[in-house]
Short mmCIF file of C-alpha atoms in Angstrom, two decimals:
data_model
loop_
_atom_site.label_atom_id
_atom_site.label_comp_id
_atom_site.label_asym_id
_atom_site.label_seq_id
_atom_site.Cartn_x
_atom_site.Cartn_y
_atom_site.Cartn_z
CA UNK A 283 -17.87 12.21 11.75
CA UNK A 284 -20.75 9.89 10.82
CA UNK A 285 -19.65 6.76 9.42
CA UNK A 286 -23.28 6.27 7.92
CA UNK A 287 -23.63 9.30 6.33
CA UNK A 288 -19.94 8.89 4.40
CA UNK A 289 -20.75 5.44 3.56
CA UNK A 290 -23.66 6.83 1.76
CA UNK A 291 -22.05 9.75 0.08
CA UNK A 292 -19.10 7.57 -0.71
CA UNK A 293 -21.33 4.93 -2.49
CA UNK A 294 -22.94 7.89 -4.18
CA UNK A 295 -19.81 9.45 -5.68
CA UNK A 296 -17.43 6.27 -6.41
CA UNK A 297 -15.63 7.26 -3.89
CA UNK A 298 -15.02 10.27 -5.21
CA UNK A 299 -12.91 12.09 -2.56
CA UNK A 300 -9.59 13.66 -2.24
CA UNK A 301 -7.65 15.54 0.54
CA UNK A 302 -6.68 19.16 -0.39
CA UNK A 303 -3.08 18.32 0.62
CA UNK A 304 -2.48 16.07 -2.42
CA UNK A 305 -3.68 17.82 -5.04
CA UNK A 306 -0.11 20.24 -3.69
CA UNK A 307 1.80 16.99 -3.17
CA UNK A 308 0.66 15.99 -7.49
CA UNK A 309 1.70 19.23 -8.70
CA UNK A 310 5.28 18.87 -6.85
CA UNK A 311 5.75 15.56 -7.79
CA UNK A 312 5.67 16.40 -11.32
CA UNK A 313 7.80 18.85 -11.20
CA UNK A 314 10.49 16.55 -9.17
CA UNK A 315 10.69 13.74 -11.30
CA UNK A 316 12.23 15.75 -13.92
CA UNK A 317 14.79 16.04 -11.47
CA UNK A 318 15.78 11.99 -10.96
CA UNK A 319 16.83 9.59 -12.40
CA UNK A 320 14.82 6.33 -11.37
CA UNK A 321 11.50 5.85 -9.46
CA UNK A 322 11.01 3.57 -6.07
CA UNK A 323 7.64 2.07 -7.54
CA UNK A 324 6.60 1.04 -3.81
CA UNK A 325 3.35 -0.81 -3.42
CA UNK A 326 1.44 -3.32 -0.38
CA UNK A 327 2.11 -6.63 -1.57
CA UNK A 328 -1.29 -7.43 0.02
CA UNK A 329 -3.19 -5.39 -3.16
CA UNK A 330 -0.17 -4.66 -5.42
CA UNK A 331 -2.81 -3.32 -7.70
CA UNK A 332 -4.93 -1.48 -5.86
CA UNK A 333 -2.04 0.14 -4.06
CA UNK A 334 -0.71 1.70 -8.07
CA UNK A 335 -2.20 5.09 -8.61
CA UNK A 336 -2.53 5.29 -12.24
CA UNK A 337 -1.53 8.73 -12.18
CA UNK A 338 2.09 7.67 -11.54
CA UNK A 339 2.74 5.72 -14.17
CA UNK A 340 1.56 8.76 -16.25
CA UNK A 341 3.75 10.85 -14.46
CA UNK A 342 7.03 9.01 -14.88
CA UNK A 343 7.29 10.10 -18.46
CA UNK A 344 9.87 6.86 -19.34
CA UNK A 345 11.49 7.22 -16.22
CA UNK A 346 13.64 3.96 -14.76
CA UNK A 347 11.46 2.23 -12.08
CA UNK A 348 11.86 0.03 -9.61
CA UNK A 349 9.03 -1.99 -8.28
CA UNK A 350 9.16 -2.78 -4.65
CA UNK A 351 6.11 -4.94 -2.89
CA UNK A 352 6.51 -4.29 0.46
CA UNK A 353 4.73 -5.67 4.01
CA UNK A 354 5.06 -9.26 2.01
CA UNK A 355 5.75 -10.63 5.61
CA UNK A 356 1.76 -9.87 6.01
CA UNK A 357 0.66 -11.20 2.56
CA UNK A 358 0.85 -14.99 1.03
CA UNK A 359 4.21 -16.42 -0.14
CA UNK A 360 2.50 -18.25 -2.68
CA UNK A 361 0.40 -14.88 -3.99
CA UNK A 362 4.24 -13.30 -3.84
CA UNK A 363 5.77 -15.73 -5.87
CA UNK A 364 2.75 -15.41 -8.79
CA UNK A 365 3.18 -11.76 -8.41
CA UNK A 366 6.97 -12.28 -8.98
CA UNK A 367 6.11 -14.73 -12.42
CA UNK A 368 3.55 -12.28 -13.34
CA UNK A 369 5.77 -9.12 -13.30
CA UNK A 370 8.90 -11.33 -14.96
CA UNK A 371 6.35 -12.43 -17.74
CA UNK A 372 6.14 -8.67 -18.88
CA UNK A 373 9.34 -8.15 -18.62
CA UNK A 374 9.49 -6.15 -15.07
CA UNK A 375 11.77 -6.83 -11.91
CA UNK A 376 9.77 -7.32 -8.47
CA UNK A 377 11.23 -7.56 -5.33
CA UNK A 378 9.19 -8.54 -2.43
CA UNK A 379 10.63 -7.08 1.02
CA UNK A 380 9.53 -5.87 4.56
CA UNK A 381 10.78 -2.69 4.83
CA UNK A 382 11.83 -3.14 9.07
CA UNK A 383 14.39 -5.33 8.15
CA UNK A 384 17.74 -4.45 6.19
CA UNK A 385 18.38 -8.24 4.77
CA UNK A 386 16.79 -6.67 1.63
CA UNK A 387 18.43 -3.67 1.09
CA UNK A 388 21.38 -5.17 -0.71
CA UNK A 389 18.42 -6.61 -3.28
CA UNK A 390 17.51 -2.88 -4.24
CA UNK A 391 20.57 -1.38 -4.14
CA UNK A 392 21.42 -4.28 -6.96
CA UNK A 393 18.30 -3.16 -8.30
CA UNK A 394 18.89 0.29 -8.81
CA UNK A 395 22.36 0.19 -9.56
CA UNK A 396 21.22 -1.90 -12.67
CA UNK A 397 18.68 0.25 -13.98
CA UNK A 398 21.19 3.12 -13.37
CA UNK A 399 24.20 1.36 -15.44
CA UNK A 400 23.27 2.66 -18.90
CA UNK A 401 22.78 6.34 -17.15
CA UNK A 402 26.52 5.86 -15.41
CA UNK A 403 28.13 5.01 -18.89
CA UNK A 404 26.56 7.87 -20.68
CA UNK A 405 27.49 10.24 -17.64
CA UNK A 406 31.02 8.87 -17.92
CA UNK A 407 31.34 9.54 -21.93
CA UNK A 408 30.38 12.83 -20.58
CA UNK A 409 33.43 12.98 -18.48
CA UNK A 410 31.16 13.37 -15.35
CA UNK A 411 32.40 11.01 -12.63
CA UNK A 412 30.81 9.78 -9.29
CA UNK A 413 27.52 12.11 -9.65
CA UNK A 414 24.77 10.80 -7.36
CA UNK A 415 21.92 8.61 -8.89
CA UNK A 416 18.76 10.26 -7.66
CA UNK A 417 15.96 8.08 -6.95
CA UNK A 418 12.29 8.90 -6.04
CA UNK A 419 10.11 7.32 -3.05
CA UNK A 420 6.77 6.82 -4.77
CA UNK A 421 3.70 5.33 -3.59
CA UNK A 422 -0.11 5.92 -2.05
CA UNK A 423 -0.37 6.02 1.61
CA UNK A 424 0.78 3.86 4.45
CA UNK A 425 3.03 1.55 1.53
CA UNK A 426 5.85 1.92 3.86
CA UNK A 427 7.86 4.59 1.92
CA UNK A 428 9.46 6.08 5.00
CA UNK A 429 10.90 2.60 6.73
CA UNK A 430 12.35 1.92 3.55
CA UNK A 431 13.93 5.18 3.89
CA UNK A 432 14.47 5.18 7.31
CA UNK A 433 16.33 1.51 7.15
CA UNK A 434 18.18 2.50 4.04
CA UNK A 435 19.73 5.41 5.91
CA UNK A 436 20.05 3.65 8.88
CA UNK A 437 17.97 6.07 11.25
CA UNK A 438 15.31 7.76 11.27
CA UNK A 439 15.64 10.38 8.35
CA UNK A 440 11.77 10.11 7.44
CA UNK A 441 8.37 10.43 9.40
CA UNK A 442 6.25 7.20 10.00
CA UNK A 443 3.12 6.09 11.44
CA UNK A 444 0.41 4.06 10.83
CA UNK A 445 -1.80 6.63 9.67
CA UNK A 446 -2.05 7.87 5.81
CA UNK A 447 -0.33 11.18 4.94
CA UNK A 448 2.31 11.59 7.79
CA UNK A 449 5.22 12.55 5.16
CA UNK A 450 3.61 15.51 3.71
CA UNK A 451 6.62 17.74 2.42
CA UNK A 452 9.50 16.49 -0.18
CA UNK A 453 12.62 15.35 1.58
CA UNK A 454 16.02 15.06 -0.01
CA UNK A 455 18.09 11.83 2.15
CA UNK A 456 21.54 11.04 1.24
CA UNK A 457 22.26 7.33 0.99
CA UNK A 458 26.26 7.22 0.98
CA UNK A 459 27.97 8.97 -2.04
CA UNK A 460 26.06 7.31 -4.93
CA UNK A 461 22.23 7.62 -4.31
CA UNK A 462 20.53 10.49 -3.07
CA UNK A 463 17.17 9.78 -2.40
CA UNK A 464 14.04 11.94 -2.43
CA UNK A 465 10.80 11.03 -0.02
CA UNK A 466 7.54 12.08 -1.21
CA UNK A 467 4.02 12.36 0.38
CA UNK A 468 1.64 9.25 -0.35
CA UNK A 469 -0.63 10.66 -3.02
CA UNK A 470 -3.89 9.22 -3.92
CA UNK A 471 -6.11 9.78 -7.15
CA UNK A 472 -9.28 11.76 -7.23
CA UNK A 473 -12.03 8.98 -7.77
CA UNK A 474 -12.52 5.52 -7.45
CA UNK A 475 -14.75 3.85 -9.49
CA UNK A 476 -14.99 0.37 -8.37
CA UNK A 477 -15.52 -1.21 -4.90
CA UNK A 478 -13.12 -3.24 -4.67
CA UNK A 479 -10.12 -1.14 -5.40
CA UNK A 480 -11.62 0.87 -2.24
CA UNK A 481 -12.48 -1.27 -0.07
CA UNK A 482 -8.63 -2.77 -0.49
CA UNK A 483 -7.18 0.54 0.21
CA UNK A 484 -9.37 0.79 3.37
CA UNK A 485 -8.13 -2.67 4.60
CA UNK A 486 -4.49 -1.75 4.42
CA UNK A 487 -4.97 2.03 5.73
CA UNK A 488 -4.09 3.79 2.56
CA UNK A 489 -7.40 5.43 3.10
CA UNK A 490 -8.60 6.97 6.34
CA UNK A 491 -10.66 5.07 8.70
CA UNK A 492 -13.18 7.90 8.34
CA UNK A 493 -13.87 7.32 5.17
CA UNK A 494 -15.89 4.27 4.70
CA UNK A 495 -18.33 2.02 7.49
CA UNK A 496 -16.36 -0.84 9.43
CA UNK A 497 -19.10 -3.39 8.59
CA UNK A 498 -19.43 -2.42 4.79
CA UNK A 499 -15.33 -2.93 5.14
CA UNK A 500 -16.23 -6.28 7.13
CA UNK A 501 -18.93 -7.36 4.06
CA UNK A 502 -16.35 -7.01 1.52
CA UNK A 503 -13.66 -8.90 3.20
CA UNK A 504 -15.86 -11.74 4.54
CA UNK A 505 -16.25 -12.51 0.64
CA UNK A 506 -12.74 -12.48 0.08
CA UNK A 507 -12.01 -14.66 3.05
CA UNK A 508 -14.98 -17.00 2.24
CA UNK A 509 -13.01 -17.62 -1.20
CA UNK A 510 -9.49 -17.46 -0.82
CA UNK A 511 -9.49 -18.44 2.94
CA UNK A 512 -12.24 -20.14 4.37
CA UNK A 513 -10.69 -21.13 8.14
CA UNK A 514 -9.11 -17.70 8.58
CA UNK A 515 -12.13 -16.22 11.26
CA UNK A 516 -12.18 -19.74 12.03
CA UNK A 517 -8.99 -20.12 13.40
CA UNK A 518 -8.66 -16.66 15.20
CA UNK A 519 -12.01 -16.72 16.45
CA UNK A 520 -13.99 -19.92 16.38
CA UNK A 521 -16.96 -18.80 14.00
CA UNK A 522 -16.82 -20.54 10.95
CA UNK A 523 -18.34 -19.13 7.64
CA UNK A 524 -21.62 -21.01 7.69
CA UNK A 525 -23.80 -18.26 7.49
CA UNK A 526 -24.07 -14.63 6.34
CA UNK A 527 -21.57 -11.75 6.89
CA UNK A 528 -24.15 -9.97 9.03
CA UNK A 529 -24.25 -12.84 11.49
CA UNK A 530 -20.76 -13.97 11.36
CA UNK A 531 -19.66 -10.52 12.45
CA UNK A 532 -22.62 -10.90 15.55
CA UNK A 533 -20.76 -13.97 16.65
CA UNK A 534 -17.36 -12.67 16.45
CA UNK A 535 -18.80 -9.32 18.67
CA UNK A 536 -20.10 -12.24 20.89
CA UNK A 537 -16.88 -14.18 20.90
CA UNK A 538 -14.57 -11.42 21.83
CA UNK A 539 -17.25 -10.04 24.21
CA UNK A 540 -18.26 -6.72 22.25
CA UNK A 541 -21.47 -5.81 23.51
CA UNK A 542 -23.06 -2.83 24.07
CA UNK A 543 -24.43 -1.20 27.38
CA UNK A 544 -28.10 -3.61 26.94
CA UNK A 545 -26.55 -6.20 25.79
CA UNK A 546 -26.16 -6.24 21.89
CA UNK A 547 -23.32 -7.28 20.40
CA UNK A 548 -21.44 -4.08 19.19
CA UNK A 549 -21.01 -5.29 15.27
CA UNK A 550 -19.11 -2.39 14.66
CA UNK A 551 -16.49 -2.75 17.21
CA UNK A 552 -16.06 -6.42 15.85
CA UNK A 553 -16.09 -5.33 12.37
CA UNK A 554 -13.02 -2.63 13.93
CA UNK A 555 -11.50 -5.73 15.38
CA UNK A 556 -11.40 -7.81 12.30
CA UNK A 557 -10.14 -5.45 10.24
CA UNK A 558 -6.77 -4.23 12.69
CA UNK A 559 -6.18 -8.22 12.70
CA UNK A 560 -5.79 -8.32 9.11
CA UNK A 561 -3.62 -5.25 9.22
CA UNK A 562 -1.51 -6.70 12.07
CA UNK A 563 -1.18 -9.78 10.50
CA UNK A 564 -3.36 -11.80 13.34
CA UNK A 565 -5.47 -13.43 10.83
CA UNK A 566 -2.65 -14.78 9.02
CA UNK A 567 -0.44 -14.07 6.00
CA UNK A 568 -3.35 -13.34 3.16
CA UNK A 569 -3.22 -11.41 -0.32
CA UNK A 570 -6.35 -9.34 -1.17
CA UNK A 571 -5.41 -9.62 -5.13
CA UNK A 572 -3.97 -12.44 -7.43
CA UNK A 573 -2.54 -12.01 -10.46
CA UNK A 574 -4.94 -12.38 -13.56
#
């Protein structure tokens, strides 16, 4: 596929794309959450906004949810802890957590079991005892959804990878005798109409590496960097941000020795490079977004 030719078409449309398997994966996931109770609101904490599809608040239709920032080992303490204040001030419960590690579980088990109380009492009036809380695994691609899963179940119930889309069917888990949890395909929306929301998703893999051009991914991130955190090529790399995008990225490809066959530097391998350190986490813990 020519990365050239979808940068152009991509510019051209907005963005405007969207994988034949998700329009499937929308329809379904409408028609489960009539089925549960509460929704697993999961998001990166890198771009908590750019990872919300819109569409799912829609689709909750005054569901409980549950907002979960996850990967906020990767992202900035600092950024967490506004994101935390900022949520609070509207009234809505954030939890920040790395889905490898269990230490948060007992956070959103607390979490759900208080959104759930009001729906316990009315089942008791009922006189319906010890009926499982269903909860939905929501979320674009590559949030994490199945390691939550997976830790919360203690093995490995759900697909992962490091790829958008692995989970593409519906999967019912059971979590011990009171939650019974259902995992659900990362679903985009159709079109987006503003660069940075995309270029966000392509840094933390909700989109397909396919989709958009390395360096135009580089460009966009250099100007978040130069802002938020000027000494972060710096300190992996020695280049400092002096000069323009275009020639930073030449003396990274220098720096790290990516050079083509006569000698150029390969600015698209470096722009590659950059972009899997940020995912890794090699460039530092940094948040793409801040709250407003």
């Amino acid at each position: 596929m020519d990365n050239k030719n979808n940068k152009t078409e991509n510019k051209k449309a907005g963005f405007n794309w969207y994988p034949g398997h998700m329009t499937k994966a929308k329809r379904r996931m409408q028609e489960d959450i009539k089925l549960v109770d509460i929704i697993l609101d999961i998001r990166d904490a890198r771009a908590p906004l750019s990872s919300t599809n819109p569409d799912l608040k829609q689709m909750c239709n005054n569901k409980e949810r549950v907002i979960l920032l996850n990967k906020s080992d990767l992202s900035d303490k600092k950024v967490n802890d506004a994101w935390i204040e900022y949520y609070a001030s509207k009234g809505i419960k954030v939890i920040c957590i790395d889905a490898r590690k269990k230490n948060y579980l007992k956070d959103i088990r607390k979490l759900i079991d208080e959104r759930s109380a009001e729906k316990r009492e009315r089942d008791l009036k009922r006189g319906i005892k010890n009926r499982q809380i269903k909860v939905m695994a929501a979320g674009i691609p590559n949030v994490g959804k199945s390691t939550i899963i997976n830790t919360f179940a203690g093995s490995k119930r759900a697909k992962t990878g490091d790829k958008p889309g692995v989970t593409r069917g519906n999967q019912w888990i059971s979590l011990g005798k009171d939650i019974l949890l259902l995992d659900t395909p990362g679903i985009l929306w159709p079109k987006f109409d503003n660069e940075k929301t995309a270029m966000n998703l392509c840094l933390i893999s909700s989109i397909r590496d396919e989709i958009a051009d390395p360096e135009d991914i580089f460009r966009f991130f250099y100007e978040e960097l130069s802002e938020s955190y000027p000494d972060a090529l710096k300190d992996r790399y020695g280049t400092i941000l002096t000069s323009s995008w275009d020639e930073v990225l030449r003396d990274i490809a220098i720096l790290r020795n990516c050079i083509k066959s006569k000698g150029e530097p390969d600015t698209l391998r470096a722009a590659m490079l950059v972009i899997d350190d940020f995912r890794s986490g090699a460039l530092g813990n940094i948040s793409l977004e801040r709250p407003k």
